[in-house]
Coordinates of C-alpha atoms in Angstrom, one line a residue:
Chain A
X137 CA 46.9 -26.3 -21.7
X138 CA 43.6 -25.1 -22.7
X139 CA 41.8 -23.7 -19.2
X140 CA 46.0 -21.6 -19.0
X141 CA 45.4 -18.4 -20.8
X142 CA 41.3 -17.4 -18.2
X143 CA 42.9 -19.0 -14.9
X144 CA 45.9 -16.2 -16.0
X145 CA 44.0 -13.7 -16.8
X146 CA 41.5 -14.0 -13.4
X147 CA 45.0 -14.3 -11.3
X148 CA 45.9 -11.0 -12.8
X149 CA 42.6 -9.2 -12.3
X150 CA 42.6 -10.2 -8.8
X151 CA 46.2 -8.8 -8.0
X152 CA 45.2 -5.6 -9.7
X153 CA 42.3 -5.8 -7.6
X154 CA 43.8 -6.6 -4.4
X155 CA 46.8 -3.8 -5.6
X156 CA 44.1 -1.3 -6.4
X157 CA 42.2 -1.7 -2.5
X158 CA 45.9 -1.3 -1.1
X159 CA 47.9 1.1 -2.8
X160 CA 44.9 3.2 -4.7
X161 CA 47.6 6.4 -5.6
X162 CA 49.4 3.9 -7.3
X163 CA 46.2 4.5 -10.2
X164 CA 46.4 8.4 -9.5
X165 CA 47.5 8.9 -13.5
X166 CA 45.1 6.4 -14.9
X167 CA 42.3 7.9 -13.3
X168 CA 43.1 12.0 -13.9
X169 CA 42.1 12.9 -16.9
X170 CA 38.6 12.2 -15.5
X171 CA 38.6 14.7 -12.5
X172 CA 38.3 18.2 -13.0
X173 CA 41.5 20.3 -12.7
X174 CA 41.6 20.0 -8.8
X175 CA 39.3 17.8 -7.6
X176 CA 40.6 14.3 -5.9
X177 CA 40.9 10.9 -8.1
X178 CA 41.3 8.7 -5.5
X179 CA 38.5 8.5 -3.4
X180 CA 39.4 10.5 0.1
X181 CA 36.5 10.5 2.3
X182 CA 37.5 6.7 3.7
X183 CA 39.5 3.8 3.0
X184 CA 38.7 1.6 0.1
X185 CA 39.4 -1.4 1.4
X186 CA 37.6 -1.1 4.6
X187 CA 34.6 -0.3 2.3
X188 CA 35.5 -3.2 0.7
X189 CA 35.6 -5.6 3.7
X190 CA 32.2 -4.0 4.7
X191 CA 30.3 -4.3 1.3
X192 CA 31.6 -8.0 1.7
X193 CA 30.8 -8.5 4.6
X194 CA 27.5 -7.2 4.6
X195 CA 26.9 -9.5 1.3
X196 CA 28.5 -12.6 2.9
X197 CA 26.1 -12.3 6.4
X198 CA 23.0 -11.4 3.9
X199 CA 23.6 -14.9 1.6
X200 CA 24.5 -17.0 4.4
X201 CA 20.9 -16.8 6.1
X202 CA 19.6 -16.6 3.1
X203 CA 21.0 -20.1 1.8
X204 CA 20.2 -21.3 5.6
X205 CA 17.1 -20.5 5.2
X206 CA 16.3 -21.4 2.1
X207 CA 17.6 -24.6 2.2
X208 CA 16.0 -25.6 5.2
X209 CA 12.5 -24.4 3.3
X210 CA 13.6 -26.4 0.1
X211 CA 14.3 -29.2 2.5
X212 CA 10.9 -28.9 4.2
X213 CA 8.3 -28.5 1.6
X214 CA 10.2 -31.1 -0.4
X215 CA 9.4 -34.1 2.0
X216 CA 6.3 -35.9 2.3
X217 CA 5.6 -33.7 5.5
X218 CA 5.6 -30.2 3.8
X219 CA 3.7 -30.8 0.1
X220 CA 1.2 -29.3 0.9
X221 CA 3.3 -25.9 0.9
X222 CA 5.3 -26.3 -2.2
X223 CA 2.4 -25.0 -4.7
X224 CA 2.0 -22.1 -3.3
X225 CA 6.0 -21.9 -2.0
X226 CA 6.4 -21.6 -6.0
X227 CA 3.8 -19.3 -6.5
X228 CA 5.4 -17.3 -3.5
X229 CA 8.7 -17.0 -5.6
X230 CA 7.5 -16.3 -8.4
X231 CA 5.7 -12.9 -7.0
X232 CA 8.9 -12.2 -4.8
X233 CA 10.8 -12.2 -8.1
X234 CA 9.3 -9.2 -9.0
X235 CA 9.7 -6.5 -6.1
X236 CA 12.8 -4.7 -7.4
X237 CA 15.3 -4.8 -4.4
X238 CA 15.3 -0.7 -4.2
X239 CA 11.9 -0.9 -3.6
X240 CA 13.0 -4.0 -0.4
X241 CA 15.1 -1.9 0.2
X242 CA 13.3 1.9 0.6
X243 CA 10.2 -0.7 2.4
X244 CA 12.4 -2.2 5.0
X245 CA 13.5 1.6 6.1
X246 CA 10.4 2.4 8.0
X247 CA 10.4 -1.1 9.5
X248 CA 14.3 -0.5 10.9
X249 CA 15.2 2.5 10.7
X250 CA 18.3 3.6 8.3
X251 CA 22.3 2.1 8.4
X252 CA 23.8 -1.5 7.9
X253 CA 19.9 -2.8 9.0
X254 CA 17.9 -2.5 6.0
X255 CA 20.8 -3.7 3.5
X256 CA 21.0 -6.7 5.2
X257 CA 17.0 -7.4 5.1
X258 CA 16.2 -6.1 1.7
X259 CA 19.5 -8.2 0.7
X260 CA 18.4 -11.3 2.8
X261 CA 15.3 -10.9 1.4
X262 CA 15.9 -10.6 -2.1
X263 CA 19.1 -13.2 -2.0
X264 CA 16.4 -16.1 -0.5
X265 CA 14.5 -16.6 -4.0
X266 CA 16.8 -17.5 -6.4
X267 CA 18.8 -19.8 -3.6
X268 CA 15.3 -21.7 -2.9
X269 CA 14.1 -21.6 -6.1
X270 CA 17.3 -23.9 -7.1
X271 CA 17.2 -25.7 -3.7
X272 CA 13.4 -26.8 -4.9
X273 CA 14.5 -27.6 -7.8
X274 CA 17.3 -29.4 -7.0
X275 CA 16.1 -31.5 -4.5
X276 CA 12.6 -32.5 -6.4
X277 CA 14.3 -33.3 -9.6
X278 CA 16.5 -36.1 -8.5
X279 CA 17.0 -39.6 -10.6
X280 CA 14.4 -41.7 -8.9
X281 CA 16.6 -44.7 -9.7
X282 CA 18.8 -42.9 -7.5
X283 CA 16.7 -42.1 -5.0
X284 CA 14.9 -46.2 -5.2
X285 CA 18.3 -47.7 -4.3
X286 CA 19.3 -45.6 -1.3
X287 CA 15.8 -46.5 -0.2
X288 CA 15.9 -50.4 -1.1
X289 CA 19.9 -50.3 1.0
X290 CA 17.9 -49.2 4.2
X291 CA 18.8 -45.9 4.8
X292 CA 16.5 -43.7 7.0
X293 CA 14.8 -40.5 5.9
X294 CA 17.9 -38.2 7.0
X295 CA 20.5 -40.7 6.3
X296 CA 19.1 -40.1 2.5
X297 CA 18.9 -36.6 2.9
X298 CA 22.5 -35.7 3.6
X299 CA 23.5 -39.0 2.1
X300 CA 22.2 -38.9 -1.6
X301 CA 19.9 -35.9 -2.1
X302 CA 21.3 -32.6 -0.7
X303 CA 25.5 -34.0 -2.5
X304 CA 23.2 -35.0 -5.5
X305 CA 21.1 -31.5 -5.7
X306 CA 24.4 -29.3 -4.2
X307 CA 25.8 -28.1 -8.1
X308 CA 22.2 -26.6 -8.8
X309 CA 21.9 -24.7 -5.0
X310 CA 25.5 -23.5 -5.7
X311 CA 23.9 -21.9 -8.9
X312 CA 21.1 -20.5 -6.9
X313 CA 23.7 -19.5 -4.4
X314 CA 26.3 -17.8 -7.4
X315 CA 22.9 -15.7 -8.8
X316 CA 21.9 -15.0 -5.1
X317 CA 25.7 -13.3 -4.4
X318 CA 25.9 -11.3 -8.1
X319 CA 22.6 -9.6 -7.8
X320 CA 23.8 -8.9 -3.5
X321 CA 26.7 -7.0 -4.7
X322 CA 25.5 -4.5 -7.1
X323 CA 22.5 -4.5 -4.7
X324 CA 24.6 -3.2 -1.7
X325 CA 25.7 -0.3 -3.2
X326 CA 22.2 0.9 -3.6
X327 CA 21.9 0.3 0.4
X328 CA 24.7 3.7 1.0
X329 CA 21.8 5.8 -0.2
X330 CA 20.0 4.3 3.5
X331 CA 23.4 4.9 5.5
X332 CA 25.2 1.7 4.8
X333 CA 28.8 1.5 4.8
X334 CA 29.2 -0.5 1.2
X335 CA 31.1 0.8 -2.3
X336 CA 28.2 2.7 -3.0
X337 CA 29.4 5.6 -0.6
X338 CA 32.0 5.9 -3.6
X339 CA 30.0 6.1 -6.3
X340 CA 27.3 8.5 -4.7
X341 CA 29.5 10.5 -3.2
X342 CA 31.1 10.4 -7.2
X343 CA 27.6 11.1 -8.4
X344 CA 27.1 14.0 -5.6
X345 CA 30.6 15.9 -6.9
X346 CA 30.1 15.6 -10.3
X347 CA 33.3 13.3 -10.1
X348 CA 33.5 10.4 -12.7
X349 CA 36.9 9.0 -11.1
X350 CA 34.8 8.1 -7.9
X351 CA 32.1 6.6 -9.3
X352 CA 34.1 4.6 -12.4
X353 CA 37.0 2.8 -8.5
X354 CA 33.3 2.0 -7.0
X355 CA 31.8 0.4 -10.0
X356 CA 34.6 -1.5 -10.9
X357 CA 35.6 -2.8 -7.9
X358 CA 32.1 -4.0 -7.2
X359 CA 32.0 -5.3 -10.6
X360 CA 35.4 -6.8 -10.5
X361 CA 34.6 -8.3 -7.2
X362 CA 31.3 -9.9 -8.5
X363 CA 33.1 -11.6 -11.5
X364 CA 35.4 -12.8 -9.8
X365 CA 33.7 -14.4 -6.9
X366 CA 30.7 -16.1 -10.0
X367 CA 33.5 -17.7 -11.9
X368 CA 34.7 -19.4 -8.6
X369 CA 31.1 -20.4 -7.9
X370 CA 31.1 -21.6 -11.6
X371 CA 34.3 -23.3 -11.6
X372 CA 33.5 -25.2 -7.6
X373 CA 30.0 -26.0 -9.5
X374 CA 31.6 -27.8 -12.7
X375 CA 33.5 -29.7 -10.3
X376 CA 31.0 -30.8 -7.9
X377 CA 29.0 -31.9 -11.2
X378 CA 31.7 -34.1 -12.5
X379 CA 31.5 -36.0 -9.2
X380 CA 28.1 -36.2 -8.2
X381 CA 27.8 -37.3 -12.2
X382 CA 25.4 -34.7 -13.5
X383 CA 27.8 -32.6 -15.5
Chain B
X238 CA -18.2 -35.2 7.5
X239 CA -14.7 -35.7 8.8
X240 CA -12.5 -31.8 10.2
X241 CA -8.6 -32.8 8.3
X242 CA -6.3 -30.0 9.6
X243 CA -4.8 -27.7 6.6
X244 CA -1.0 -27.7 7.1
X245 CA -0.8 -24.8 5.5
X246 CA -3.7 -22.8 7.4
X247 CA -2.4 -22.9 10.2
X248 CA 0.9 -20.6 8.8
X249 CA -1.7 -18.5 7.5
X250 CA -4.3 -18.5 10.5
X251 CA -1.1 -18.0 13.0
X252 CA -0.3 -14.8 10.6
X253 CA -3.6 -13.9 11.3
X254 CA -4.4 -14.4 14.5
X255 CA -1.3 -12.2 15.4
X256 CA -1.3 -9.8 13.0
X257 CA -5.2 -9.1 14.3
X258 CA -5.1 -10.0 18.1
X259 CA -1.3 -9.0 19.0
X260 CA 0.0 -5.9 16.7
X261 CA -1.0 -2.4 16.6
X262 CA -3.2 -1.8 13.1
X263 CA -2.9 1.8 12.5
X264 CA -0.1 3.9 13.3
X265 CA -0.9 7.6 14.1
X266 CA 1.7 10.8 14.0
X267 CA 0.8 13.9 15.1
X268 CA 2.9 15.1 12.2
X269 CA 4.7 13.4 8.9
X270 CA 7.5 13.3 10.4
X271 CA 7.7 12.3 14.4
X272 CA 7.5 8.8 15.2
X273 CA 4.0 7.7 15.9
X274 CA 1.7 6.1 18.3
X275 CA 0.3 2.5 17.9
X276 CA -3.6 1.6 17.5
X277 CA -5.2 -1.5 18.3
X278 CA -8.2 -2.6 16.3
X279 CA -10.6 -1.7 18.7
X280 CA -8.9 1.1 19.3
X281 CA -8.3 3.0 15.4
X282 CA -11.6 1.8 14.5
X283 CA -15.4 3.3 15.7
X284 CA -17.0 0.7 18.6
X285 CA -18.3 -1.9 16.4
X286 CA -17.0 -2.3 13.7
X287 CA -13.7 -3.0 15.1
X288 CA -15.3 -6.2 17.4
X289 CA -17.2 -7.0 14.2
X290 CA -13.8 -7.3 12.3
X291 CA -12.1 -9.1 15.4
X292 CA -15.3 -11.8 15.5
X293 CA -14.6 -11.8 11.7
X294 CA -11.2 -13.0 12.0
X295 CA -12.0 -15.3 14.6
X296 CA -14.4 -16.9 11.8
X297 CA -11.9 -16.8 9.4
X298 CA -9.1 -18.6 11.7
X299 CA -11.6 -21.3 11.8
X300 CA -12.2 -21.7 7.6
X301 CA -8.8 -21.1 7.5
X302 CA -7.7 -24.0 9.9
X303 CA -9.5 -26.7 8.7
X304 CA -10.1 -28.1 5.1
X305 CA -12.7 -26.0 3.2
X306 CA -13.2 -25.6 -0.6
X307 CA -10.5 -23.9 -2.1
X308 CA -13.8 -21.5 -3.6
X309 CA -14.7 -20.9 -0.5
X310 CA -10.8 -19.7 0.9
X311 CA -10.8 -18.0 -2.6
X312 CA -13.5 -16.3 -1.8
X313 CA -12.8 -14.9 1.7
X314 CA -9.2 -14.3 0.8
X315 CA -10.5 -11.8 -1.2
X316 CA -13.3 -10.2 0.5
X317 CA -11.6 -10.0 3.7
X318 CA -8.3 -8.1 1.9
X319 CA -11.0 -5.5 0.3
X320 CA -12.9 -5.0 3.8
X321 CA -9.5 -4.5 5.3
X322 CA -8.5 -2.2 2.7
X323 CA -12.2 0.0 3.3
X324 CA -11.3 -0.8 6.9
X325 CA -7.8 1.3 6.8
X326 CA -9.6 4.0 5.3
X327 CA -12.5 4.3 8.0
X328 CA -9.6 4.4 10.6
X329 CA -7.8 6.9 9.1
X330 CA -10.7 9.7 8.3
X331 CA -11.7 8.1 12.1
X332 CA -8.5 8.3 14.0
X333 CA -7.4 12.1 12.3
X334 CA -9.1 14.6 14.5
X335 CA -11.6 17.1 12.7
X336 CA -9.9 20.0 10.6
X337 CA -6.3 18.9 11.8
X338 CA -3.9 18.5 8.2
X339 CA -1.1 18.0 10.0
X340 CA -1.8 15.0 11.8
X341 CA -1.1 11.2 10.0
X342 CA -2.5 8.1 10.2
X343 CA -0.7 4.9 8.7
X344 CA -1.0 1.5 8.4
X345 CA 0.4 -0.9 10.9
X346 CA 2.2 -3.9 11.3
X347 CA -0.8 -5.9 12.0
X348 CA -2.9 -4.3 9.0
X349 CA -0.1 -5.4 7.0
X350 CA 0.0 -8.6 8.4
X351 CA -3.4 -9.0 8.8
X352 CA -3.6 -8.1 4.3
X353 CA -0.8 -10.3 3.6
X354 CA -2.4 -13.3 5.9
X355 CA -5.2 -13.2 2.9
X356 CA -3.0 -12.6 0.4
X357 CA -1.8 -15.4 1.0
X358 CA -5.2 -17.2 1.2
X359 CA -5.7 -15.9 -2.1
X360 CA -2.2 -17.2 -3.5
X361 CA -2.3 -20.3 -2.6
X362 CA -6.3 -20.9 -3.8
X363 CA -5.6 -19.6 -6.2
X364 CA -2.4 -21.3 -7.3
X365 CA -4.5 -24.7 -6.7
X366 CA -7.1 -23.6 -8.4
X367 CA -4.4 -23.3 -12.1
X368 CA -6.6 -20.7 -13.7
X369 CA -6.0 -20.4 -17.6
X370 CA -4.2 -17.2 -18.1
X371 CA -7.3 -15.3 -19.4
X372 CA -8.7 -15.4 -16.1
X373 CA -5.6 -14.5 -14.2
X374 CA -5.4 -11.7 -16.9
X375 CA -9.2 -11.0 -15.8
X376 CA -8.7 -11.2 -12.1
X377 CA -5.7 -8.7 -12.4
X378 CA -8.2 -6.3 -14.5
X379 CA -10.7 -6.7 -11.5
X380 CA -8.2 -6.6 -8.7
X381 CA -6.9 -3.0 -10.9
X382 CA -10.6 -1.2 -10.8
X383 CA -10.5 -2.4 -7.2
X384 CA -7.6 -0.6 -6.1
X385 CA -8.6 2.2 -8.8
X386 CA -12.5 2.4 -7.3
X387 CA -10.9 2.8 -3.8
X388 CA -8.8 5.8 -4.6
X389 CA -11.3 7.5 -7.1
X390 CA -14.2 7.0 -4.1
X391 CA -11.9 9.1 -2.4
X392 CA -12.2 6.2 0.9
X393 CA -8.3 6.2 1.0
X394 CA -8.0 10.2 1.1
X395 CA -7.3 10.0 4.9
X396 CA -4.6 7.8 5.2
X397 CA -1.1 9.5 5.4
X398 CA 0.5 8.3 1.7
X399 CA -2.4 9.8 -0.3
X400 CA -1.5 12.8 1.7
X401 CA 1.3 12.9 0.3
X402 CA 0.4 12.3 -3.3
X403 CA -2.5 15.3 -2.8
X404 CA 0.5 17.4 -2.0
X405 CA 2.2 16.6 -5.2
X406 CA -0.4 15.3 -7.7
X407 CA 1.1 16.5 -11.0
X408 CA 4.6 15.4 -10.0
X409 CA 3.4 12.2 -9.1
X410 CA 1.7 11.5 -12.9
X411 CA 5.0 13.5 -14.4
X412 CA 7.2 10.8 -12.8
X413 CA 4.6 8.1 -13.7
X414 CA 5.3 8.5 -17.1
X415 CA 8.8 9.2 -17.0
X416 CA 9.3 5.7 -14.8
X417 CA 6.8 4.5 -17.7
X418 CA 8.8 5.6 -20.8
X419 CA 11.9 4.7 -19.1
X420 CA 10.9 1.0 -18.5
X421 CA 9.0 0.4 -21.8
X422 CA 11.1 2.5 -24.2
X423 CA 14.6 0.8 -22.9
X424 CA 12.5 -2.7 -23.8
X425 CA 11.4 -2.0 -27.7
X426 CA 15.3 -0.3 -27.7
X427 CA 16.4 -3.5 -26.1
X428 CA 13.8 -5.6 -28.6
X429 CA 14.8 -3.7 -31.9
X430 CA 19.1 -4.3 -31.4
X431 CA 18.8 -7.9 -28.7
X432 CA 16.8 -10.0 -31.2
X433 CA 19.1 -9.0 -34.8
X434 CA 22.2 -9.8 -32.5
X435 CA 20.5 -13.1 -30.8
X436 CA 20.0 -14.3 -34.4
X437 CA 23.4 -13.3 -35.4
X438 CA 24.6 -14.9 -32.6
X439 CA 23.0 -17.7 -33.0
X440 CA 24.3 -18.1 -37.6
X441 CA 27.6 -17.4 -36.5
X442 CA 28.7 -19.3 -33.8
X443 CA 32.3 -17.8 -33.6
X444 CA 30.5 -14.9 -31.8
X445 CA 28.3 -16.5 -29.7
X446 CA 30.9 -16.8 -26.4
X447 CA 32.2 -13.1 -26.9
X448 CA 28.7 -11.6 -27.4
X449 CA 27.3 -13.4 -24.1
X450 CA 30.2 -12.6 -21.8
X451 CA 30.1 -8.7 -22.5
X452 CA 26.9 -8.3 -21.9
X453 CA 27.5 -11.0 -18.5
X454 CA 29.9 -8.4 -17.6
X455 CA 27.9 -5.6 -18.0
X456 CA 25.2 -7.1 -15.5
X457 CA 27.3 -6.9 -13.1
X458 CA 28.1 -3.5 -13.2
X459 CA 25.5 -2.3 -10.1
X460 CA 23.4 0.2 -12.0
X461 CA 23.6 3.1 -9.4
X462 CA 27.5 3.5 -11.2
X463 CA 26.7 2.6 -14.8
X464 CA 24.1 5.1 -14.6
X465 CA 27.0 7.2 -13.5
X466 CA 29.4 6.2 -15.9
X467 CA 27.1 7.0 -18.7
X468 CA 27.2 10.7 -17.8
X469 CA 30.5 11.3 -18.9
X470 CA 30.6 9.5 -22.8
X471 CA 26.6 11.1 -23.1
X472 CA 27.9 14.4 -22.0
X473 CA 30.6 14.7 -24.6
X474 CA 28.2 13.2 -27.3
X475 CA 25.4 16.2 -26.4
X476 CA 28.3 18.9 -27.0
X477 CA 30.4 18.0 -30.0
X478 CA 27.4 16.1 -32.1
X479 CA 25.5 18.3 -34.2
X480 CA 21.5 18.2 -33.1
X481 CA 22.5 15.8 -30.1
X482 CA 21.3 18.2 -27.5
X483 CA 18.0 18.8 -29.3
X484 CA 16.9 15.5 -29.3
X485 CA 17.1 15.3 -25.4
X486 CA 20.8 14.1 -25.1
X487 CA 22.4 14.9 -21.9
X488 CA 25.2 14.4 -19.8
X489 CA 22.2 13.7 -16.7
X490 CA 19.1 13.2 -17.3
X491 CA 17.0 10.5 -18.7
X492 CA 19.3 10.1 -21.5
X493 CA 22.4 7.8 -19.3
X494 CA 19.4 6.3 -17.8
X495 CA 17.6 5.3 -20.9
X496 CA 21.6 4.0 -22.1
X497 CA 22.4 2.3 -18.6
X498 CA 18.5 0.4 -18.5
X499 CA 18.9 -0.8 -22.9
X500 CA 22.4 -2.0 -21.9
X501 CA 21.1 -4.1 -18.7
X502 CA 18.6 -5.7 -21.4
X503 CA 20.2 -6.3 -24.0
X504 CA 21.7 -9.7 -22.1
X505 CA 18.2 -11.6 -21.0
X506 CA 17.2 -10.1 -24.5
X507 CA 20.3 -12.0 -26.4
X508 CA 20.3 -15.1 -24.5
X509 CA 17.0 -16.2 -25.2
X510 CA 17.0 -15.1 -28.7
X511 CA 20.2 -17.5 -28.9
X512 CA 18.7 -20.3 -26.4
X513 CA 15.6 -19.9 -28.0
X514 CA 16.6 -20.8 -32.3
X515 CA 18.8 -23.1 -30.8
X516 CA 15.7 -25.4 -29.2
X517 CA 14.3 -25.2 -32.8
X518 CA 13.6 -28.9 -33.6
X519 CA 16.2 -29.8 -36.4
X520 CA 12.8 -31.7 -38.1
X521 CA 11.3 -28.4 -38.6
X522 CA 14.5 -26.7 -40.4
X523 CA 14.6 -30.0 -42.6
X524 CA 11.1 -29.7 -43.6
X525 CA 11.4 -25.9 -44.4
X526 CA 14.3 -26.2 -46.6
X527 CA 13.2 -29.3 -47.8
X528 CA 9.7 -27.6 -48.8
X529 CA 12.2 -24.8 -50.9
X530 CA 12.1 -21.9 -48.4
X531 CA 14.4 -19.7 -48.4
X532 CA 16.8 -18.8 -45.6
X533 CA 15.0 -15.3 -44.8
X534 CA 11.7 -17.3 -45.4
X535 CA 13.1 -19.9 -43.2
X536 CA 14.2 -17.4 -39.8
X537 CA 10.5 -15.9 -40.3
X538 CA 8.0 -18.1 -41.2
X539 CA 9.4 -21.4 -38.6
X540 CA 12.2 -19.9 -36.9
X541 CA 11.3 -17.1 -34.8
X542 CA 7.6 -18.3 -34.4
X543 CA 9.2 -21.6 -32.5
X544 CA 11.5 -19.9 -30.7
X545 CA 8.3 -16.5 -29.6
X546 CA 7.7 -18.5 -26.3
X547 CA 11.4 -18.5 -24.7
X548 CA 11.9 -14.9 -26.6
X549 CA 8.8 -13.4 -24.7
X550 CA 10.3 -15.0 -21.5
X551 CA 13.3 -13.2 -21.9
X552 CA 11.0 -9.9 -22.4
X553 CA 9.1 -10.5 -19.0
X554 CA 12.7 -10.6 -17.3
X555 CA 13.9 -7.6 -19.2
X556 CA 10.0 -4.9 -18.2
X557 CA 10.2 -6.4 -14.4
X558 CA 13.4 -6.0 -14.0
X559 CA 14.0 -2.2 -16.3
X560 CA 10.2 -1.1 -13.9
X561 CA 12.5 -1.8 -11.2
X562 CA 15.8 -0.5 -12.3
X563 CA 13.9 2.8 -13.3
X564 CA 13.9 3.8 -9.6
X565 CA 17.7 4.2 -9.4
X566 CA 17.1 6.8 -12.6
X567 CA 16.5 9.5 -9.8
X568 CA 20.0 9.9 -8.2
X569 CA 21.3 10.9 -11.6
X570 CA 17.8 13.1 -12.3
X571 CA 16.5 10.7 -14.8
X572 CA 12.6 11.1 -13.3
X573 CA 10.4 8.2 -12.4
X574 CA 9.2 6.8 -9.3
X575 CA 12.7 6.8 -7.6
X576 CA 11.5 10.5 -7.1
X577 CA 10.3 9.9 -4.1
X578 CA 11.4 6.6 -3.0
X579 CA 15.1 8.6 -2.6
X580 CA 13.6 12.0 -1.4
X581 CA 11.1 10.2 1.4
X582 CA 14.4 8.4 2.6
X583 CA 16.7 12.3 2.5
X584 CA 13.3 13.4 4.5
X585 CA 13.0 10.3 6.6
X586 CA 9.2 10.9 5.6
X587 CA 7.8 6.8 4.7
X588 CA 5.2 7.7 3.1
X589 CA 7.3 9.6 0.6
X590 CA 8.9 6.2 0.2
X591 CA 5.5 4.3 -0.1
X592 CA 4.5 6.5 -2.6
X593 CA 7.6 6.1 -5.0
X594 CA 7.8 2.0 -3.8
X595 CA 4.0 1.1 -3.8
X596 CA 3.5 2.0 -7.6
X597 CA 7.0 1.0 -8.4
X598 CA 6.4 -3.4 -7.0
X599 CA 2.3 -2.8 -9.0
X600 CA 3.5 -2.5 -12.1
X601 CA 6.5 -4.4 -12.1
X602 CA 4.1 -7.4 -9.9
X603 CA 0.8 -6.3 -13.2
X604 CA 3.7 -6.9 -15.4
X605 CA 5.3 -10.0 -14.8
X606 CA 0.9 -11.2 -14.8
X607 CA 0.5 -9.9 -18.2
X608 CA 3.6 -11.4 -19.4
X609 CA 3.8 -14.3 -18.1
X610 CA 0.0 -14.9 -19.1
X611 CA 1.3 -14.1 -22.5
X612 CA 4.1 -16.4 -22.3
X613 CA 1.7 -19.3 -21.4
X614 CA -0.8 -18.6 -24.7
X615 CA 2.1 -18.7 -26.8
X616 CA 3.2 -21.4 -25.6
X617 CA -0.2 -24.1 -25.7
X618 CA -0.8 -22.3 -29.3
X619 CA -1.9 -26.1 -31.4
X620 CA 0.8 -27.0 -32.9
X621 CA 4.0 -26.2 -31.2
X622 CA 6.0 -28.0 -29.5
X623 CA 5.8 -26.7 -26.4

């Protein structure tokens, strides 16, 4: 019963978001006071729904690629064969995170041109770091007793990895993915300055035409998406952590 | 002596070999916006020098692939990076036809890859050497001095990014100071308000979850939206509060950017203050109470000093984050290095983008190195439970 209220709140937020995306005109009276007399209160240069979907698709594609590469690299550097790479990997992750997302995005443009590509590359590169860091931590801080036990039962290296180590590290890896997704959702809006189709278009259109309602709706949709996704990941982590006996 | 292979070295060597022997070294353009023509090392450097660089790379490959002393690798990495920095400047002069002010020469992928390979080599050697915090700061200062020396000596003047700089030197320093003021000012404000809020959250448990949740949600609002949303309330304040516009509060410009950065900065400062204070050992608090310290004395004499390293970690996160986010301020007229980034994107002039992006990255990196060193020093002071 204690979880009832927050869950109701989440469902209500999701419902409002869905209604807003499918029938934004219903919210016009709410946003009208924010704009000058005859300016539009609802984004009218494209469909909010399709922008939201392409925003999510961009973030999803970048995060998926980042997850595969980051977890693969983390597995490599935590095996004996890749141990020599571990110290440098740690410092590279530290250095990489000092790169501002805008700079990564701007620097990707000369390499690949305008559009979705620089955004995908920036989100991928920037998303790699938290996932890699967490996967590395998760895989290198497993309880030694359990790893020993797995070895004792005669499991091969591959079996230990897939049956013991990865499941145990999963909650920590997920925390990294959650962090990466939240950063990417916000950073993707900046992608619109290099012509990517994301919700940033709505915000930038608002900034350019001094239309506060545009800025608000673009920003709020991204923020609500981020909060809901963050929440869903946290819940998933709790379930997995309980199952893995780490929580 | 047996020769052993360094696995990491193989990866670095592969990058280096590709960058030096396959990828183009410099990019030549007839003017600042046309597509460029690639030039290899042999074409981009005066005869003899190009061949010498290739021989140097070949020798380096052997040193890198084999297990060699860490100090040798460090010296090689630093020396090679410096040499490449000098050579790219030279290449720019060599490739630009005399008296031609339209032609642009920029480093191409081969230059970036070879430099990256040598920087990786340096970074790996530094990681293995485990330098002390002071040594790391000294090295950072040395690298900064070398870069400043190259800039002042004019060795890089032929490069396209410096040609962009030359045509807007005044605005560059104006935007640079705005950028630094935005990043540091909002950090100072966040520390001023965040520390008391953090202490309050630590003392009053009922407040903690609520305050942290609100600050967490602020973090999820995309920066360009938050910047935009603050335009309206600040515009209203400027018009309706007497004296507000006199101290620089306006709807657009630096004020909303400052407030947005301040809001983003609060979470790391408050959260780390709470975590730091919660981590103060119970014994220390008991002992302080035992010798009759008042609450106030305990806070300033025991709790805050003990929590300081954790709070400093929060400050590091904020500073690095603010230096990056301050670029976005340009979108709402707040100035900063973002001005060049977004102007460059608008004009598809990538050298201009670099003029904004490179100093931002350098600043963020320097801030991270200095604050990491400071955190380590504050952790290792004698008598501190780290």
